[in-house]
Amino acid sequence: MTEELSQTLRDRRWKLDELLRLGIRPFEYGFERSHDSAAAIAEFAAAEDGESLDADGNGPRARVGGRVVAWRGHGKSAFAHLEDGSGRIQLYFRQDVLGEERFGVLDLVDIGDWLGVEGPLFRTRTGEVTVRVEAWTVLTKSLRPLPLGKSEVDPESGERVYHAAFKDTESRYRQRYADLAVHPEAREVFRTRARVVAEMRAFLDKDGFLEVETPALQPMYGGAAARPFITHHHSLDRAMYLRIADELYLKRLVVGGFERVYEITHDFRNEGVDRLHNPEFTMLEFYQAFADYRDMLEQVERLIGHVVETVTGGSDLTYRGERLSFARPLARVQFMDALGKALGSDPMTMTVTELKVRATALHLPELEGAGRGKLLDKLFGVLVEPSLVQPTFVMDHPIELSPLAKTHRSEPGVVERFELYAMGTELANAFSELNDPLDQRERFEAQRALGVAGDAEAHQVDEDYLRALEYGMPPTGGVGVGVDRLVMLLTDQPSIRDVILFPVLREED
RNA sequence: GCGCCGCUAGCUCAAUUGGCAGAGCAACUGACUCUUAAUCAGUAGGUUCGGGGUUCGAUUCCCUGGCGGCGCACCA
């Protein structure tokens, strides 16, 4: 490397060379730990309670490894903090313990280095459990300073208070490794995310659902209204699509005789990026034979309730200062009722022209060629959605919006469908699945007409799916849950990028 | 895609009307053997996001491009 290095980077390289010169391996092969920091602290506390400390106050010995996150030199002694996956532990180095030469080598240690240390545990005068370091080794020399601001622990709340923390949003997303390295609470968000997914699995597994994997690379996309990513398979010499939903494949499996199936996977939608949308996102879909959307509503209530309970310990959570209650039963409103109330007249009896007048009055753009379904959807989005702060099921959507849902058994013009909203955004979507292949073909044809008219998100006609339905799909309820958004709520994060480890960004430079 | 805001040292941020580009932390040198945002003294560190323009002089004003945030639109 001949690139010009900043003074800071040059300095780290110099220390690396010095370590090598002293015969110290700066990138070790491993380190056997006796404790992580939390276990070491716990074991010392237990020894203290058992009054088994020696005359100098030393308790059990520990070998701990971690990243140096703070350093306070005092001439012939030094304090440091080492952070590992379980937390932090203080280190105490003394020249009279380590010897002049070995203590001197500590000058080559920087914040950010990974160290392994060993020595007895003791409690300092100020009460902190600390390793009295008798031996130490460099595990990894850090060649680039971490963006680590100073921080202290608030004695009142126990929370970490940052002073000049690493907070440039762009850098945090681009260099997630650095964000995670200096923000334990960012790591906690992703631990929670993993727990949410694990609990969804546990809930469904326990209820007899089979986890399956369906293609991400598809010859034809479907199952949602969205623009796909298109790619090309060279040896087959044909276009392939990244899935926008796994719905149609999961229902094929119900046709095949798997009565309860689910998949937690990434969908890809070729659309804009904002606070609530990443082009690649995680969706849970599950399908249950012999069930209708009312059964699925109960399932969603129980599933979400279970996840909220696991993370918060109760049925409530706070998002952006707003208290949300997921206590069952959740509120429910009829799509048409809610929209009718907002419009001041019954949307079912309104003509397309009348709807368009109302939409125009609200300055809704993109009305060009919009059909009845799209108009209702847009009006609902503007007039009703923002008010759905507490978790609410919106029931029975217009048929034009839902080409894969069964028509309502008693209400004309609508389908058996619900969406779960909270904080004004959609969390889940479900219906009594349309299993009449003749009706399904008509719905596909209607979508094809919309597509011809210029709707880039219109559904394609999937002949293979129709063939599957012709074999016969039992009555089935299906649900999709936006996992990222649920995690946003549960971790109180303002942007979907805060719950996706490596969100989509434009190229650097 | 459109609008608004932002981009200055490793990190967080200043810089008056257009007038020598600064501070805290990190780093470096020195002092200090129970500190914890350690302390004290000193030192160094800059393509002010890129390109162009106006001007005696641009971090500052204008044009243009890049990236990000927020809002709108689209969507789950």
Tab-separated table of C-alpha atoms in Angstrom, chain A residues 38-290:
chain	number	residue	atom	x	y	z
A	38	ALA	CA	-20.572	-10.496	32.634
A	39	ALA	CA	-19.740	-13.978	33.937
A	40	ALA	CA	-16.492	-12.740	35.486
A	41	ILE	CA	-18.300	-9.936	37.312
A	42	ALA	CA	-21.007	-12.334	38.485
A	43	GLU	CA	-18.480	-14.860	39.709
A	44	PHE	CA	-16.589	-12.229	41.648
A	45	ALA	CA	-19.802	-11.019	43.281
A	46	ALA	CA	-20.600	-14.589	44.298
A	47	ALA	CA	-17.117	-15.065	45.766
A	48	GLU	CA	-17.546	-11.815	47.685
A	49	ASP	CA	-20.842	-13.020	49.122
A	50	GLY	CA	-19.187	-16.313	50.048
A	51	GLU	CA	-16.388	-14.332	51.731
A	52	SER	CA	-13.784	-16.293	49.842
A	53	LEU	CA	-11.555	-13.357	48.855
A	54	ASP	CA	-7.904	-13.453	49.855
A	55	ALA	CA	-6.203	-10.949	52.195
A	56	ASP	CA	-5.594	-8.507	49.304
A	57	GLY	CA	-9.238	-8.618	48.261
A	58	ASN	CA	-8.524	-10.793	45.241
A	59	GLY	CA	-11.233	-13.185	44.148
A	60	PRO	CA	-11.222	-15.855	41.438
A	61	ARG	CA	-8.981	-15.530	38.398
A	62	ALA	CA	-10.334	-14.777	34.959
A	63	ARG	CA	-9.131	-14.840	31.376
A	64	VAL	CA	-11.212	-12.394	29.390
A	65	GLY	CA	-10.947	-11.101	25.864
A	66	GLY	CA	-12.464	-8.112	24.158
A	67	ARG	CA	-12.039	-4.775	22.510
A	68	VAL	CA	-10.423	-1.886	24.346
A	69	VAL	CA	-13.029	0.875	24.533
A	70	ALA	CA	-11.475	3.221	27.105
A	71	TRP	CA	-7.971	3.874	28.411
A	72	ARG	CA	-6.826	5.917	31.384
A	73	GLY	CA	-3.061	5.926	31.862
A	74	HIS	CA	-1.546	6.920	35.207
A	75	GLY	CA	2.186	6.714	34.707
A	76	LYS	CA	3.170	3.418	36.239
A	77	SER	CA	-0.404	2.091	36.193
A	78	ALA	CA	-3.373	2.236	33.851
A	79	PHE	CA	-7.087	1.548	33.833
A	80	ALA	CA	-8.931	0.396	30.758
A	81	HIS	CA	-12.283	-1.005	29.789
A	82	LEU	CA	-12.644	-4.118	27.713
A	83	GLU	CA	-15.903	-4.790	25.899
A	84	ASP	CA	-17.091	-8.210	24.784
A	85	GLY	CA	-20.399	-9.666	23.726
A	86	SER	CA	-21.734	-9.653	27.269
A	87	GLY	CA	-20.735	-6.146	28.345
A	88	ARG	CA	-17.716	-4.352	29.759
A	89	ILE	CA	-15.169	-5.053	32.411
A	90	GLN	CA	-12.479	-2.806	33.830
A	91	LEU	CA	-8.810	-3.728	33.598
A	92	TYR	CA	-6.072	-2.548	35.952
A	93	PHE	CA	-2.452	-2.673	34.764
A	94	ARG	CA	0.450	-2.016	37.145
A	95	GLN	CA	4.109	-1.773	36.311
A	96	ASP	CA	5.110	-3.585	39.499
A	97	VAL	CA	2.870	-6.504	38.515
A	98	LEU	CA	3.775	-6.706	34.839
A	99	GLY	CA	7.420	-5.662	34.976
A	100	GLU	CA	8.863	-2.558	33.407
A	101	GLU	CA	9.342	-4.022	29.928
A	102	ARG	CA	5.946	-5.655	29.531
A	103	PHE	CA	4.192	-2.644	31.040
A	104	GLY	CA	6.072	-0.436	28.575
A	105	VAL	CA	4.662	-2.351	25.614
A	106	LEU	CA	1.203	-1.099	26.618
A	107	ASP	CA	2.229	2.161	24.916
A	108	LEU	CA	1.596	0.297	21.662
A	109	VAL	CA	-2.010	-0.521	22.626
A	110	ASP	CA	-4.791	1.668	21.257
A	111	ILE	CA	-8.471	2.003	21.884
A	112	GLY	CA	-10.046	-0.399	19.409
A	113	ASP	CA	-7.433	-3.148	19.832
A	114	TRP	CA	-8.617	-6.605	20.852
A	115	LEU	CA	-6.795	-7.847	23.945
A	116	GLY	CA	-6.758	-11.011	25.973
A	117	VAL	CA	-5.920	-10.570	29.664
A	118	GLU	CA	-5.603	-12.750	32.708
A	119	GLY	CA	-5.479	-12.101	36.422
A	120	PRO	CA	-7.427	-12.159	39.668
A	121	LEU	CA	-10.631	-10.198	39.997
A	122	PHE	CA	-10.968	-7.560	42.687
A	123	ARG	CA	-13.162	-4.602	43.512
A	124	THR	CA	-11.672	-1.115	43.267
A	125	ARG	CA	-12.071	1.562	45.898
A	126	THR	CA	-14.861	3.041	43.783
A	127	GLY	CA	-16.640	-0.293	43.724
A	128	GLU	CA	-16.038	-1.617	40.214
A	129	VAL	CA	-15.158	-5.254	39.632
A	130	THR	CA	-11.818	-5.231	37.824
A	131	VAL	CA	-9.219	-7.628	36.438
A	132	ARG	CA	-5.832	-7.107	38.093
A	133	VAL	CA	-3.933	-7.888	34.895
A	134	GLU	CA	-0.993	-10.214	35.397
A	135	ALA	CA	-0.617	-11.198	31.754
A	136	TRP	CA	-1.938	-9.677	28.574
A	137	THR	CA	-1.681	-10.277	24.866
A	138	VAL	CA	-2.660	-8.424	21.719
A	139	LEU	CA	-5.293	-10.430	19.859
A	140	THR	CA	-5.852	-7.961	17.024
A	141	LYS	CA	-4.142	-4.667	16.416
A	142	SER	CA	-6.636	-2.072	15.206
A	143	LEU	CA	-5.253	0.008	12.337
A	144	ARG	CA	-8.099	2.504	12.129
A	145	PRO	CA	-9.549	4.491	15.023
A	146	LEU	CA	-13.114	3.618	15.923
A	147	PRO	CA	-15.580	6.510	15.839
A	148	LEU	CA	-15.931	6.045	19.557
A	149	GLY	CA	-17.199	9.033	21.486
A	150	LYS	CA	-16.639	9.186	25.191
A	151	SER	CA	-19.493	7.976	27.272
A	152	GLU	CA	-20.425	7.559	30.886
A	153	VAL	CA	-23.054	5.545	32.655
A	154	ASP	CA	-25.712	7.660	34.262
A	155	PRO	CA	-25.743	6.546	37.907
A	156	GLU	CA	-29.466	7.310	38.113
A	157	SER	CA	-30.839	5.452	35.107
A	158	GLY	CA	-27.914	3.132	34.374
A	159	GLU	CA	-28.090	4.275	30.751
A	160	ARG	CA	-25.038	5.085	28.717
A	161	VAL	CA	-24.739	8.785	28.000
A	162	TYR	CA	-22.664	9.676	24.961
A	163	HIS	CA	-20.452	12.679	24.567
A	164	ALA	CA	-19.808	13.394	20.903
A	165	ALA	CA	-20.997	9.967	19.827
A	166	PHE	CA	-20.791	8.542	16.319
A	167	LYS	CA	-24.056	9.784	14.890
A	168	ASP	CA	-23.625	10.660	11.242
A	169	THR	CA	-26.525	8.700	9.784
A	170	GLU	CA	-24.915	8.007	6.452
A	171	SER	CA	-21.702	6.680	7.953
A	172	ARG	CA	-23.614	4.549	10.416
A	173	TYR	CA	-25.526	2.811	7.615
A	174	ARG	CA	-22.531	2.514	5.301
A	175	GLN	CA	-20.162	1.331	8.015
A	176	ARG	CA	-22.574	-0.738	10.052
A	177	TYR	CA	-19.592	-2.604	11.511
A	178	ALA	CA	-18.418	0.650	13.090
A	179	ASP	CA	-21.925	1.573	14.215
A	180	LEU	CA	-22.308	-1.780	15.912
A	181	ALA	CA	-18.794	-1.689	17.320
A	182	VAL	CA	-19.400	1.542	19.224
A	183	HIS	CA	-23.130	1.293	19.995
A	184	PRO	CA	-24.132	-1.655	22.168
A	185	GLU	CA	-27.733	-0.471	21.889
A	186	ALA	CA	-27.570	-0.784	18.092
A	187	ARG	CA	-26.476	-4.374	18.582
A	188	GLU	CA	-29.425	-4.793	20.916
A	189	VAL	CA	-31.857	-3.759	18.151
A	190	PHE	CA	-30.631	-6.630	16.011
A	191	ARG	CA	-30.721	-9.060	18.910
A	192	THR	CA	-34.345	-8.108	19.376
A	193	ARG	CA	-34.935	-8.576	15.682
A	194	ALA	CA	-33.526	-12.083	15.853
A	195	ARG	CA	-35.703	-12.820	18.851
A	196	VAL	CA	-38.817	-11.586	17.030
A	197	VAL	CA	-38.141	-13.896	14.100
A	198	ALA	CA	-37.326	-16.805	16.390
A	199	GLU	CA	-40.567	-16.293	18.324
A	200	MET	CA	-42.597	-16.179	15.117
A	201	ARG	CA	-41.060	-19.500	14.152
A	202	ALA	CA	-41.682	-20.978	17.579
A	203	PHE	CA	-45.305	-19.825	17.530
A	204	LEU	CA	-46.012	-21.285	14.100
A	205	ASP	CA	-43.997	-24.479	14.611
A	206	LYS	CA	-45.905	-25.151	17.806
A	207	ASP	CA	-49.160	-24.646	15.940
A	208	GLY	CA	-48.299	-27.304	13.378
A	209	PHE	CA	-47.056	-25.066	10.562
A	210	LEU	CA	-44.346	-26.412	8.262
A	211	GLU	CA	-41.532	-24.041	7.368
A	212	VAL	CA	-40.749	-24.183	3.664
A	213	GLU	CA	-38.521	-22.471	1.117
A	214	THR	CA	-39.864	-21.241	-2.193
A	215	PRO	CA	-37.959	-19.691	-5.106
A	216	ALA	CA	-36.586	-16.184	-4.886
A	217	LEU	CA	-35.720	-16.432	-8.560
A	218	GLN	CA	-38.945	-16.858	-10.455
A	219	PRO	CA	-39.930	-17.227	-14.101
A	220	MET	CA	-43.011	-15.121	-13.374
A	221	TYR	CA	-43.644	-12.827	-10.446
A	222	GLY	CA	-46.873	-12.408	-8.532
A	223	GLY	CA	-48.666	-12.435	-5.220
A	224	ALA	CA	-48.597	-8.676	-4.780
A	225	ALA	CA	-48.968	-5.435	-6.678
A	226	ALA	CA	-45.420	-4.266	-7.258
A	227	ARG	CA	-42.735	-3.743	-9.864
A	228	PRO	CA	-40.156	-6.521	-9.837
A	229	PHE	CA	-36.406	-6.647	-10.236
A	230	ILE	CA	-35.676	-8.309	-13.539
A	231	THR	CA	-32.577	-10.365	-14.169
A	232	HIS	CA	-31.406	-12.770	-16.828
A	233	HIS	CA	-30.458	-16.415	-16.726
A	234	HIS	CA	-27.632	-16.970	-19.197
A	235	SER	CA	-27.765	-20.660	-20.030
A	236	LEU	CA	-31.573	-20.726	-20.120
A	237	ASP	CA	-31.427	-17.411	-21.985
A	238	ARG	CA	-34.551	-16.074	-20.398
A	239	ALA	CA	-35.748	-13.330	-18.071
A	240	MET	CA	-36.119	-14.180	-14.403
A	241	TYR	CA	-37.718	-12.111	-11.659
A	242	LEU	CA	-36.836	-11.666	-8.024
A	243	ARG	CA	-39.898	-12.537	-6.005
A	244	ILE	CA	-42.224	-9.762	-4.895
A	245	ALA	CA	-44.118	-12.260	-2.697
A	246	ASP	CA	-44.106	-15.983	-2.018
A	247	GLU	CA	-47.912	-16.178	-1.826
A	248	LEU	CA	-48.604	-18.112	-5.020
A	249	TYR	CA	-45.960	-20.723	-4.255
A	250	LEU	CA	-47.189	-21.249	-0.717
A	251	LYS	CA	-50.733	-21.780	-1.942
A	252	ARG	CA	-49.460	-24.313	-4.497
A	253	LEU	CA	-48.139	-26.183	-1.466
A	254	VAL	CA	-51.571	-26.131	0.154
A	255	VAL	CA	-52.897	-27.636	-3.074
A	256	GLY	CA	-50.199	-30.256	-2.636
A	257	GLY	CA	-51.542	-31.213	0.747
A	258	PHE	CA	-49.443	-29.281	3.225
A	259	GLU	CA	-52.233	-27.890	5.341
A	260	ARG	CA	-50.188	-25.340	7.247
A	261	VAL	CA	-47.099	-23.743	5.684
A	262	TYR	CA	-45.058	-20.633	6.316
A	263	GLU	CA	-41.972	-18.886	5.051
A	264	ILE	CA	-39.938	-16.023	6.480
A	265	THR	CA	-37.948	-14.577	3.641
A	266	HIS	CA	-36.918	-11.573	1.614
A	267	ASP	CA	-39.166	-10.035	-0.991
A	268	PHE	CA	-37.793	-7.609	-3.562
A	269	ARG	CA	-39.773	-4.697	-4.894
A	270	ASN	CA	-38.397	-2.269	-7.402
A	271	GLU	CA	-39.642	0.869	-5.770
A	272	GLY	CA	-38.521	3.954	-3.919
A	273	VAL	CA	-36.578	3.954	-0.691
A	274	ASP	CA	-37.852	5.799	2.331
A	275	ARG	CA	-38.403	5.566	6.066
A	276	LEU	CA	-40.756	2.605	5.601
A	277	HIS	CA	-39.417	0.932	2.465
A	278	ASN	CA	-36.268	-0.932	1.587
A	279	PRO	CA	-36.174	-2.639	-1.838
A	280	GLU	CA	-35.309	-5.893	-0.075
A	281	PHE	CA	-37.349	-6.609	3.026
A	282	THR	CA	-38.462	-9.466	5.203
A	283	MET	CA	-41.921	-10.925	5.030
A	284	LEU	CA	-43.597	-13.660	7.001
A	285	GLU	CA	-46.347	-15.418	5.072
A	286	PHE	CA	-48.393	-18.281	6.458
A	287	TYR	CA	-51.308	-20.258	5.041
A	288	GLN	CA	-53.757	-22.434	6.849
A	289	ALA	CA	-56.156	-24.889	5.194
A	290	PHE	CA	-59.769	-25.093	6.393
